[in-house]
XYZ file of C-alpha atoms in Angstrom:
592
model
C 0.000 0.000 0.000
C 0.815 3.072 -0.631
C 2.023 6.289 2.108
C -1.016 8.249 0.563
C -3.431 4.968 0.693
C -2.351 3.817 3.986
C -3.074 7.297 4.988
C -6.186 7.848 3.887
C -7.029 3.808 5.614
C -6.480 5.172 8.611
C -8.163 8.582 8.242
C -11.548 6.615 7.078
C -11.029 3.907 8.853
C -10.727 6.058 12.500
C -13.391 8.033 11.235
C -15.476 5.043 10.627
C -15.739 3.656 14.003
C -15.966 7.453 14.762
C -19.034 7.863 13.007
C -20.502 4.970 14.542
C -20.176 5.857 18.027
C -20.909 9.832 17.398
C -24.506 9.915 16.341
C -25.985 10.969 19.566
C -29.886 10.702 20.021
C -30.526 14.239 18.809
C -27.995 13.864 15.483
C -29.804 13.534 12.145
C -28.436 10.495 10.002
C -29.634 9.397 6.360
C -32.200 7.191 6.050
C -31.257 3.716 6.676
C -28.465 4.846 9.221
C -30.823 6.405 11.982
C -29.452 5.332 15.210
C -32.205 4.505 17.947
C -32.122 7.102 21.155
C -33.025 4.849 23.554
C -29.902 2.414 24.950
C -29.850 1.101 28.068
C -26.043 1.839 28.362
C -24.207 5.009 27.620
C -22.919 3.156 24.593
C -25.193 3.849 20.947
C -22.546 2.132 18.634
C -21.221 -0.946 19.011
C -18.625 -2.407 16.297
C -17.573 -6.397 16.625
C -14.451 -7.049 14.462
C -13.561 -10.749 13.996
C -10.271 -12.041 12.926
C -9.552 -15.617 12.927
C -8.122 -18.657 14.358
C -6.262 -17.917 17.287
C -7.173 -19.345 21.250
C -7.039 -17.541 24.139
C -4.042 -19.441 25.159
C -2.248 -19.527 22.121
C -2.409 -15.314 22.575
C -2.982 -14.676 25.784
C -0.903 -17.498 27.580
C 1.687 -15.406 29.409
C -0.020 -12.462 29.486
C 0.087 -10.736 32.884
C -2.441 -8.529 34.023
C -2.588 -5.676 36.368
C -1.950 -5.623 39.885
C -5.394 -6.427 41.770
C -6.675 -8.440 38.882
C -6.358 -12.212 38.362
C -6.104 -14.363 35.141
C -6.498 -18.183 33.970
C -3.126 -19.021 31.586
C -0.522 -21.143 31.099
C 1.280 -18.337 32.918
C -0.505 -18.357 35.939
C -1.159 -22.400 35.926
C 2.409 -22.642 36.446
C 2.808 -24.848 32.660
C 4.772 -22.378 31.540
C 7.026 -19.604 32.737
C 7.160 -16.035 32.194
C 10.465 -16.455 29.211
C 8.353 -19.056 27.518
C 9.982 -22.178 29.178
C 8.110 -25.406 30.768
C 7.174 -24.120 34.265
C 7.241 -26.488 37.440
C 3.254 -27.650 35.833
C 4.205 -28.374 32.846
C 2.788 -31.889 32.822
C -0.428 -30.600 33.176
C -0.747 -29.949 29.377
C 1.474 -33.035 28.209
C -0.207 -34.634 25.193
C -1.199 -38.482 24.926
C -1.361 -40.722 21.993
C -5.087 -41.998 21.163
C -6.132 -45.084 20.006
C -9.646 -45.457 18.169
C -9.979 -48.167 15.228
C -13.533 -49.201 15.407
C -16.207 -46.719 15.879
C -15.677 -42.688 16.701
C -15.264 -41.655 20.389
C -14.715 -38.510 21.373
C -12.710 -39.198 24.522
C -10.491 -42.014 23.345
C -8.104 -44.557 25.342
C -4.886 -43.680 25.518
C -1.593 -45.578 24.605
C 0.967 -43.619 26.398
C 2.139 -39.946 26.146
C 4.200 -38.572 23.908
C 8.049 -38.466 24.786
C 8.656 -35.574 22.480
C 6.625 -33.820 20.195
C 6.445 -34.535 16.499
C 7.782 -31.222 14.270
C 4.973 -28.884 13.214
C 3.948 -28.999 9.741
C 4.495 -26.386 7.021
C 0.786 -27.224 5.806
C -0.045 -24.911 3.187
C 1.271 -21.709 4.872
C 2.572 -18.761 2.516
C 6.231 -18.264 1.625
C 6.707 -22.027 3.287
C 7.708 -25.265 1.247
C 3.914 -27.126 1.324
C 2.928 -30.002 4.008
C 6.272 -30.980 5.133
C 7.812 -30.707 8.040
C 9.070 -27.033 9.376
C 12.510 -27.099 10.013
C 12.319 -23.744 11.836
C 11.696 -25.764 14.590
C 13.580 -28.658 16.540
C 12.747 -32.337 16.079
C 12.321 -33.079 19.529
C 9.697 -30.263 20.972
C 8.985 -30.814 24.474
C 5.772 -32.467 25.569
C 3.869 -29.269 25.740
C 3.240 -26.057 25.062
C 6.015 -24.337 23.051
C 6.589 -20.478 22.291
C 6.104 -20.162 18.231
C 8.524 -17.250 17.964
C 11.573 -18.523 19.726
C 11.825 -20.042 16.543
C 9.454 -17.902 13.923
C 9.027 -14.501 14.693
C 5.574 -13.534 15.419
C 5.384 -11.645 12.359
C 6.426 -15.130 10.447
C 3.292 -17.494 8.674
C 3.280 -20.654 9.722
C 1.337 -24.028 9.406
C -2.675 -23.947 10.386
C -3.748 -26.766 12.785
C -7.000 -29.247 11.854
C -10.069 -27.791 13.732
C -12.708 -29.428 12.458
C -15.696 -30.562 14.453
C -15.314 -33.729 15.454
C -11.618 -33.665 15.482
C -12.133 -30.876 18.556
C -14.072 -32.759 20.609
C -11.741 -35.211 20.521
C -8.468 -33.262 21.366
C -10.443 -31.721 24.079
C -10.999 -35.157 24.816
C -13.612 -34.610 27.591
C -12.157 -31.573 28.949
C -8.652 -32.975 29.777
C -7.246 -31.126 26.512
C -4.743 -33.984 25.935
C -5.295 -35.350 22.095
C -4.616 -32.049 20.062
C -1.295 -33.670 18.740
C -2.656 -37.178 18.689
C -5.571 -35.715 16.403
C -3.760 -33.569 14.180
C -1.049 -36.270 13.692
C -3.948 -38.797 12.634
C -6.365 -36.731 10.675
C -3.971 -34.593 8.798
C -0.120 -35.228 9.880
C 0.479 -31.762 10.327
C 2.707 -33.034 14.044
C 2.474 -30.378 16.963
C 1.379 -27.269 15.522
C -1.751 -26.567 17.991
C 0.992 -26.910 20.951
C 2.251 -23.185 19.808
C 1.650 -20.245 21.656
C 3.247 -16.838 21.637
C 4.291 -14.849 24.278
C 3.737 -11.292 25.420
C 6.872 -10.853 27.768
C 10.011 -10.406 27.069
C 12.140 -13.626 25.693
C 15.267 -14.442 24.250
C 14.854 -16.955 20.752
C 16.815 -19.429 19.550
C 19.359 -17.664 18.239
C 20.117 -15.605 21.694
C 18.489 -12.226 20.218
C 16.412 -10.311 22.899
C 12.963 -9.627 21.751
C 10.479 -7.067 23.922
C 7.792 -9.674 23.727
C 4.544 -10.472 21.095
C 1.570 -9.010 19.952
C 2.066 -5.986 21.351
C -1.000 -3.995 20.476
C -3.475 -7.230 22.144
C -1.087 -6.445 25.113
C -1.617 -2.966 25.553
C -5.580 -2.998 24.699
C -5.449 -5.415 27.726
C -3.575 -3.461 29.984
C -5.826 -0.371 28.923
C -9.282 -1.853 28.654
C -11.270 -4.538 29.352
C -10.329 -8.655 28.051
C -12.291 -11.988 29.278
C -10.445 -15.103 30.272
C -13.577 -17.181 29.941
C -14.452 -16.293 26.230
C -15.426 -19.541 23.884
C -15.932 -19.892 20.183
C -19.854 -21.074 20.031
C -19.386 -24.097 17.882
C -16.632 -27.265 17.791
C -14.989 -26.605 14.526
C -14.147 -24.249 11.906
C -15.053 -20.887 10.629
C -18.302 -21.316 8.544
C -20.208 -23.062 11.931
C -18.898 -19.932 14.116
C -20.046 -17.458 11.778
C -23.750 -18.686 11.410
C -23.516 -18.732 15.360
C -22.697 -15.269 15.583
C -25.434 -14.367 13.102
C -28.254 -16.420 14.481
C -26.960 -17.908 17.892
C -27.966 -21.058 16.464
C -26.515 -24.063 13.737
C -27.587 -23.746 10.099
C -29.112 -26.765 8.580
C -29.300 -28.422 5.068
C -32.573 -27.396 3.538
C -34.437 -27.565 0.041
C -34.368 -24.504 -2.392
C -37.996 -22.995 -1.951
C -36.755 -20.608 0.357
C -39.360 -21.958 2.682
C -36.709 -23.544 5.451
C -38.193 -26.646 4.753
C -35.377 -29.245 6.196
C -33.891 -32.024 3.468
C -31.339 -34.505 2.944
C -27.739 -33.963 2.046
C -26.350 -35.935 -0.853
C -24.821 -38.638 0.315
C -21.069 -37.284 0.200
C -21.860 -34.931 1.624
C -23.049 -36.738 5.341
C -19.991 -36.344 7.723
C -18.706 -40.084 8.660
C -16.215 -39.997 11.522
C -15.780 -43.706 12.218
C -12.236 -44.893 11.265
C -11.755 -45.834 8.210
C -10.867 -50.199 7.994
C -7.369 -50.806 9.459
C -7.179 -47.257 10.703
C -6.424 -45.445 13.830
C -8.761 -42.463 13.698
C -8.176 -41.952 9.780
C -12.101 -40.873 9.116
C -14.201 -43.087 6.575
C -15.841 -39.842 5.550
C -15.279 -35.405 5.572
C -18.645 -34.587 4.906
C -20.564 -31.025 6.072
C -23.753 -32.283 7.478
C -24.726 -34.957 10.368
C -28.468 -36.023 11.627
C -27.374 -35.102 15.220
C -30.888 -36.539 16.538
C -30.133 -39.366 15.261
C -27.732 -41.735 17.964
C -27.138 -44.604 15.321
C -25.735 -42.474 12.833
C -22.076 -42.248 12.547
C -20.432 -40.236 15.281
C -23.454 -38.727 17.270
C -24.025 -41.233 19.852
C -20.504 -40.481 21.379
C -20.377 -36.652 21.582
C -24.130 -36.696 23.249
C -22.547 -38.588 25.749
C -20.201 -36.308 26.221
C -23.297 -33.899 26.627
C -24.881 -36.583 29.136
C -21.575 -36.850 31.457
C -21.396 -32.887 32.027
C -25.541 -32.902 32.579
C -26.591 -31.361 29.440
C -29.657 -33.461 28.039
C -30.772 -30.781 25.418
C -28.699 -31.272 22.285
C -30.862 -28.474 20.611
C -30.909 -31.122 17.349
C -34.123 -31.151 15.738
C -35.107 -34.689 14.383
C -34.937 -35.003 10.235
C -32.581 -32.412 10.147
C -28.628 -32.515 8.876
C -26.991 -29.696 10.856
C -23.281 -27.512 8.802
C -20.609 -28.634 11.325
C -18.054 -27.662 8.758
C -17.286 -24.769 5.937
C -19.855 -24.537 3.054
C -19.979 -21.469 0.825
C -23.501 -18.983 1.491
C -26.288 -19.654 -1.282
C -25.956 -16.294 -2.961
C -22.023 -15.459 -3.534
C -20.608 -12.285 -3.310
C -17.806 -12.757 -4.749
C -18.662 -10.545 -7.605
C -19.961 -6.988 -7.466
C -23.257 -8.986 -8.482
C -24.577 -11.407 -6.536
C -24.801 -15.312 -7.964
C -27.066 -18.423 -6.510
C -24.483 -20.711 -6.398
C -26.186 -24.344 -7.981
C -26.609 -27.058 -5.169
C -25.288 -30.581 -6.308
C -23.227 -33.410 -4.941
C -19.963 -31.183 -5.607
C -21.322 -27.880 -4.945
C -20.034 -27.480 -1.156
C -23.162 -24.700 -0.693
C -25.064 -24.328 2.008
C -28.935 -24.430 0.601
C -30.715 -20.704 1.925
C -31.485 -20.468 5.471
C -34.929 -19.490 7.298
C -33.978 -18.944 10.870
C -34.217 -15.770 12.496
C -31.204 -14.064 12.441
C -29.901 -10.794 14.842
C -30.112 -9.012 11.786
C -33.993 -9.540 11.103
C -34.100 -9.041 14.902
C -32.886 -5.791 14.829
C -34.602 -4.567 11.374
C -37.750 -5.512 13.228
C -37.387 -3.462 15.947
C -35.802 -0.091 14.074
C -32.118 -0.617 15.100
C -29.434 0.170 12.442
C -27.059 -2.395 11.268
C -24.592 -3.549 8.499
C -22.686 -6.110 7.653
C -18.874 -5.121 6.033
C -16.751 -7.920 4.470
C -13.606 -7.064 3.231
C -12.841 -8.248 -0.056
C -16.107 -8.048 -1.200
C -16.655 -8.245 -4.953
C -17.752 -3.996 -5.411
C -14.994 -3.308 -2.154
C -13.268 -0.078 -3.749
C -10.403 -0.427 -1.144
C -7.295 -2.146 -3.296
C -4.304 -3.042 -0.709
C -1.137 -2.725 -2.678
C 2.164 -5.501 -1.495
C 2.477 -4.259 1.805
C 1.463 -2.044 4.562
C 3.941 -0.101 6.431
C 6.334 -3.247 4.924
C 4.392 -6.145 6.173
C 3.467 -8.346 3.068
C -0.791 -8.388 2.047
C -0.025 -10.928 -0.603
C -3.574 -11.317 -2.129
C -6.893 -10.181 -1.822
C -9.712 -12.985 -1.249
C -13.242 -12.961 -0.377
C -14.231 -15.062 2.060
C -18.079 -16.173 1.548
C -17.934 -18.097 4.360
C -17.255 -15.036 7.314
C -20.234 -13.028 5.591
C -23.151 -15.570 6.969
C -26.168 -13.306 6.250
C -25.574 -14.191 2.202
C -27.206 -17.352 3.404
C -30.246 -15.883 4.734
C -33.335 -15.692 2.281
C -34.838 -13.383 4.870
C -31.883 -11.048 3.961
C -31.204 -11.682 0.254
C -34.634 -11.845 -0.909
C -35.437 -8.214 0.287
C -33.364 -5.651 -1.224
C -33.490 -3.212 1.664
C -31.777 -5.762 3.919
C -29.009 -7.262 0.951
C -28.289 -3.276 1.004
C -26.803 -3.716 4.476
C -24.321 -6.044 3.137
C -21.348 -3.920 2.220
C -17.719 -3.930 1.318
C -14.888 -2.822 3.900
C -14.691 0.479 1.692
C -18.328 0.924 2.015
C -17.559 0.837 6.054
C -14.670 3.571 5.670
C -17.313 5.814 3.521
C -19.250 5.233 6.017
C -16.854 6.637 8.814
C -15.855 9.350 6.530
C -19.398 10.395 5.652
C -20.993 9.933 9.729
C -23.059 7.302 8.370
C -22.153 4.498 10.455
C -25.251 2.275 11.805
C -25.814 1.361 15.708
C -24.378 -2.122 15.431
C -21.939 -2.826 13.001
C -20.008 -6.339 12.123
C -16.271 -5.639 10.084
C -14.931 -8.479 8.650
C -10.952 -7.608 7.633
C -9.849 -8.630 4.184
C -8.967 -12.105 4.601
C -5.120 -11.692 4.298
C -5.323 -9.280 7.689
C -7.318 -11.506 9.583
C -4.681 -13.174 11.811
C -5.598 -16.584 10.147
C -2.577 -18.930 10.283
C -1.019 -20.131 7.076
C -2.285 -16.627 5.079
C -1.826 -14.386 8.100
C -0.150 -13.200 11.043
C -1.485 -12.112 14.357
C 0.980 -8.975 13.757
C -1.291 -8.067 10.316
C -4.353 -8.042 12.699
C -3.376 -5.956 15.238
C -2.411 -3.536 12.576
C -5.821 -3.206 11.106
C -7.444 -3.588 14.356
C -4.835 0.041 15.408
C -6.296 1.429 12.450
C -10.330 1.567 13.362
C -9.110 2.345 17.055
C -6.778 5.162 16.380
C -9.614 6.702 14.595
C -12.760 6.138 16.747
C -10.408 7.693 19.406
C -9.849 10.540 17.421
C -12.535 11.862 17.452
C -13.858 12.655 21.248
C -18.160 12.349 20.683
C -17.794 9.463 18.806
C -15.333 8.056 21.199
C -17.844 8.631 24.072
C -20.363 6.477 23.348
C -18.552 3.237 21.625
C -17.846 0.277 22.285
C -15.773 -2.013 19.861
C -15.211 -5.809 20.685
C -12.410 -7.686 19.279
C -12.184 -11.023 18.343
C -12.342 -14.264 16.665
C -13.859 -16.561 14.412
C -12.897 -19.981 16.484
C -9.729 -21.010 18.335
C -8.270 -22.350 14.831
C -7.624 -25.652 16.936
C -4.705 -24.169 19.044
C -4.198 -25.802 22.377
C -6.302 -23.910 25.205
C -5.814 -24.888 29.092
C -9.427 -23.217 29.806
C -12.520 -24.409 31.471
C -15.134 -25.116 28.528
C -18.704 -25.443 29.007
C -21.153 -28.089 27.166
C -24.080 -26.303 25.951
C -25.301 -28.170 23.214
C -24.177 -30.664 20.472
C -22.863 -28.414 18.847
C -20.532 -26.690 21.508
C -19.241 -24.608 23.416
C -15.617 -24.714 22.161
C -12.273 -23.758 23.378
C -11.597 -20.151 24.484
C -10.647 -17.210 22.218
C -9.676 -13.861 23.366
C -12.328 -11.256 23.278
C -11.420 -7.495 24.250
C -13.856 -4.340 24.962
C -12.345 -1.163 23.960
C -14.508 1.553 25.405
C -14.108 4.915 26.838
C -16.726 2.175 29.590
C -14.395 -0.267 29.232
C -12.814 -1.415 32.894
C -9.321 -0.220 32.849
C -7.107 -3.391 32.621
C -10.031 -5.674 33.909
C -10.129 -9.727 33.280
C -13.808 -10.988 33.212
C -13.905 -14.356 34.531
C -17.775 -14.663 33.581
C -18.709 -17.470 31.405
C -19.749 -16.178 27.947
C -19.294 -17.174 23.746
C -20.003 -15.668 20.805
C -23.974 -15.102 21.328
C -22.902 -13.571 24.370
C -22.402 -10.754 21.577
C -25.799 -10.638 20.440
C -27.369 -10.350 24.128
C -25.228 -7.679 24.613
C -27.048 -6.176 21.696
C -30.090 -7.043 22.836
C -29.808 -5.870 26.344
C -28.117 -2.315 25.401
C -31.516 -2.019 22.750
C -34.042 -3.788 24.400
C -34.388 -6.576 22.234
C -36.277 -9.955 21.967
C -34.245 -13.175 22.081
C -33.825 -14.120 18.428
C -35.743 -17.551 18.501
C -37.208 -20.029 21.195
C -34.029 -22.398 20.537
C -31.319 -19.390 19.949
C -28.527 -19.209 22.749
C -29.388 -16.181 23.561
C -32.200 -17.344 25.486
C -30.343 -19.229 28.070
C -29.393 -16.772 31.455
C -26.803 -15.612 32.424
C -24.031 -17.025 35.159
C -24.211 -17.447 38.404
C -20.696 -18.702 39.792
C -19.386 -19.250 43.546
C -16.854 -16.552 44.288
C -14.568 -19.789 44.433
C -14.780 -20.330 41.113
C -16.131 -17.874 39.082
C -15.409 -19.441 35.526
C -18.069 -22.732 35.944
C -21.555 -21.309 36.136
C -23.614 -22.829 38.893
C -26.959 -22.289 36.778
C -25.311 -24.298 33.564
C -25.902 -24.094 30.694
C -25.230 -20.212 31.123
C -23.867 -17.797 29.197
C -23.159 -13.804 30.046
C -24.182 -11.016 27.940
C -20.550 -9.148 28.442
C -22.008 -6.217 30.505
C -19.760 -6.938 33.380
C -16.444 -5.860 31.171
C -18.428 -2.364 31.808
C -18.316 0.129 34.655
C -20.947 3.002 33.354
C -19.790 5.180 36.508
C -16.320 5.807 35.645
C -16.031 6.523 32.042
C -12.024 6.652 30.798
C -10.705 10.036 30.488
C -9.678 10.948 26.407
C -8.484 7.492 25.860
């Protein structure tokens, strides 16, 4: 990109957020962009940015928080210390071989643990020789989390662990988090890269050079604002399940093409088939998209509702005669394009047929509340990046139909005053530039800036997340009444130490960082309340007033109640928060 470009990024892009936030009850937007008066909260704009594929733990591990204030890490677990090293716990995250050869379990017998760690793959990850082992790092990894950037800086790419659905409840492995090697080595041989983590203090790599310490920007918002340590990804699995969570709080389902919601069957490839394949160990018969989670004799299901059954939960939340996405499928009506196209459904499509439920969005056009949806790379997006920002290398430029869920939706699509609100990431900075910004707004980066392993860096995110801060803050009204959460997609099937709650079939999944940045943000607060991604949308819905979105949405379940003891395992399970405790509404932050 160029000085002028980059520039003029960061003047819309501020101004953007600005916008958002500045409409005050008495300001007069355009039509479309009103922004309702009436908030229960200080806050009238609220912006939720979501990157990708990173845990909590693979972030946040050593990440040390201010004094008063308590957090749950490898850090403070003792597993590893403050340079990156295995701490005197160590063994508690020590990885064990699996064994499964006849039918799928999702806690598996064991065989022994590991005595060193197999080398992390290269997988497909840019700049890198493909799927072989990276020689960056040493042969003979130590069972346990490792720091990534005593060997790759943080600003390297690197491989991308498996995280698909059932492959994640297995490495979670009923909540002792000890199969994430033993999985990846068997679905995928991709060795030990979901054992990585970076770390934010000050470490010395391989090579004996001094280094101040990673992600440095996620440090500082931390220190400044508000983070949870208790944070989960909503579904087991990938990006495309994730998204239609944080959409409709609920699981998308394979349907017929009348655009009446009416529930059908997959073609047959396409039915997910986790059993082992004959003469096997844990080598899947079938990667499918779809299971019949109702169904217990169907391959798979009756072992993860067990799962359910062991931590209490008897309400899978799967409705029978329906095949439920647990993996990536591309939305109905493509954007790619600056016109939309109905992608065909067949046996080799990989589409997700249109979607009836209720989404947030149809919530909140019911009910007069401003909202858009902004996906960078978008088919009409006027923003080009050039090679690089400020020198870091934005290779490509890729749309990715999968992080813009409401495509799916006929309720959106089929109603041209709602497929308006689906807009490019330059549509978002016109939007900042122009005070045009709605109430609620969901910014999807361009996909090379998203943090994503293998096409990304956590270093390219922060940088665009700098970018829509530095601006919002720039401009005081607009910073007054904001409040931006930062995110991601899932945990990209990175190792994670935290407590995770069964809610459903479907999930919860591991944690992921989440941080408020808010003028009502608690300064350098860690929220130890139990929440996921629909803990987003009740956070809309309480700051607005708002319905739940369905009578089987997440959003309908309450909120925590946990013993002082142990604040991260709600009492009242299944639980989730709606993320108004990272507020204190009394004690607004001074300028920034």
């Amino acid at each position: 990109m160029t000085t002028g470009s980059l520039r003029r990024l960061r003047t819309l892009a501020a101004a953007t957020v600005l916008a958002a936030a500045t409409l005050s009850c008495d300001d007069q937007a355009p039509p479309g962009n009103e922004v309702p008066a009436t908030t229960a909260t200080p806050i009238k704009h609220v912006i939720i940015v979501v990157g990708e594929n990173h845990s909590f733990d693979n972030l946040f591990g050593t990440y040390q928080p201010r004094a008063g204030q308590t957090i749950d890490n490898l850090l403070s677990k003792g597993i590893v210390r403050e340079d990156g090293s295995p701490g005197a716990r160590f063994d508690r995250a020590q990885q064990l071989r699996g064994l499964d050869t006849d039918t799928y379990q999702a806690d598996t017998a064991s065989t022994g643990a590991y005595e060193t760690l197999p080398r992390p793959s290269t997988t497909a990850g840019i700049g890198l020789p493909q799927w072989v082992p990276d020689m960056r790092f040493p042969a003979n990894l130590p069972n346990g989390p490792y720091q990534i950037s005593k060997y790759a800086p943080y600003s390297a790419y690197t491989g991308d662990p498996v995280h698909d659905f059932f492959q994640m409840w297995q490495g979670v492995d009923g909540g002792r988090m000890d199969k994430f090697v033993w999985v990846e080595e068997t679905s995928s041989g991709e060795g030990s890269i979901s054992m990585g983590f970076y770390n934010m203090n000050p470490y010395h790599d391989v090579a004996g050079n001094s280094n101040s310490g990673d992600a440095p920007i996620f440090k500082a918002l931390a220190d400044r604002y508000a983070i949870s340590d208790n944070f989960h990804q909503a579904v087991m699995g990938g990006t495309g399940v994730n998204f239609q969570a944080l959409v409709s709080g609920d699981a998308a389902f394979y349907t017929n093409t009348n655009l009446d919601g009416t529930a059908a069957v997959p073609f047959e490839q396409e039915l997910d088939d986790p059993d082992p394949a004959a003469g096997t160990n844990n080598s899947y018969t079938r990667s499918g998209a779809y299971v019949s989670c109702a169904d217990d004799t169907a391959p798979g299901i009756a072992a993860v509702r067990e799962q359910l059954r062991r931590q209490g939960v008897e309400r899978s939340n799967c409705a029978p005669g329906h095949y439920y996405l647990i993996t990536n499928r591309l939305m109905y009506w493509d954007q790619t394009s600056s016109r939309p196209e109905v992608l065909g459904l067949g046996p080799d499509s990989y589409t997700l047929p249109p979607q009836s439920n209720p989404t947030i969005a149809d919530v909140m056009t019911a009910h007069g509340i401003s909202w858009k949806y902004y996906s960078g790379g978008r088919g009409d997006d006027p923003v080009v990046f050039a090679s690089s920002v400020d020198g870091v290398p934005v290779p490509f430029q890729i749309y990715c139909g999968l992080c813009d869920p409401l495509t799916g939706y006929s309720s959106i699509m089929q109603n041209p005053a709602e497929e308006a609100k689906l807009q490019s990431y330059g549509a978002f900075l016109d939007d900042v530039h122009h005070g045009t910004v709605p109430a609620v707004s969901f910014v999807r980066p361009f996909s090379a800036l998203t943090g994503h392993p293998g096409f990304s860096t956590g270093d390219l995110y922060e940088q665009f997340l700098q970018d829509l801060i530095d601006q919002v803050q720039s401009d005081p009204e607009l910073w007054a009444s904001t409040a931006i959460f930062i995110t991601t997609d899932e945990g990209g099937g990175y190792y994670d130490s935290g407590y995770i709650q069964a809610l459903d079939f479907f999930g919860d999944g591991t944690r992921i960082p989440l941080i408020a940045v808010s003028p009502f943000a608690k300064r350098g607060y860690v929220d130890h309340t139990y929440y996921d991604h629909v803990s987003l949308l009740k956070f809309i819905e309480r700051n607005w007033g708002l319905p739940t979105i369905s009578g089987r949405s997440r959003d309908t379940l309450p909120n925590p109640i946990a013993s002082p003891d142990n604040p991260y395992q709600p009492l009242n399970g299944p639980a989730i928060g709606d993320l108004m405790n990272l507020f204190s509404f009394s004690d607004a932050h001074k300028g920034t």
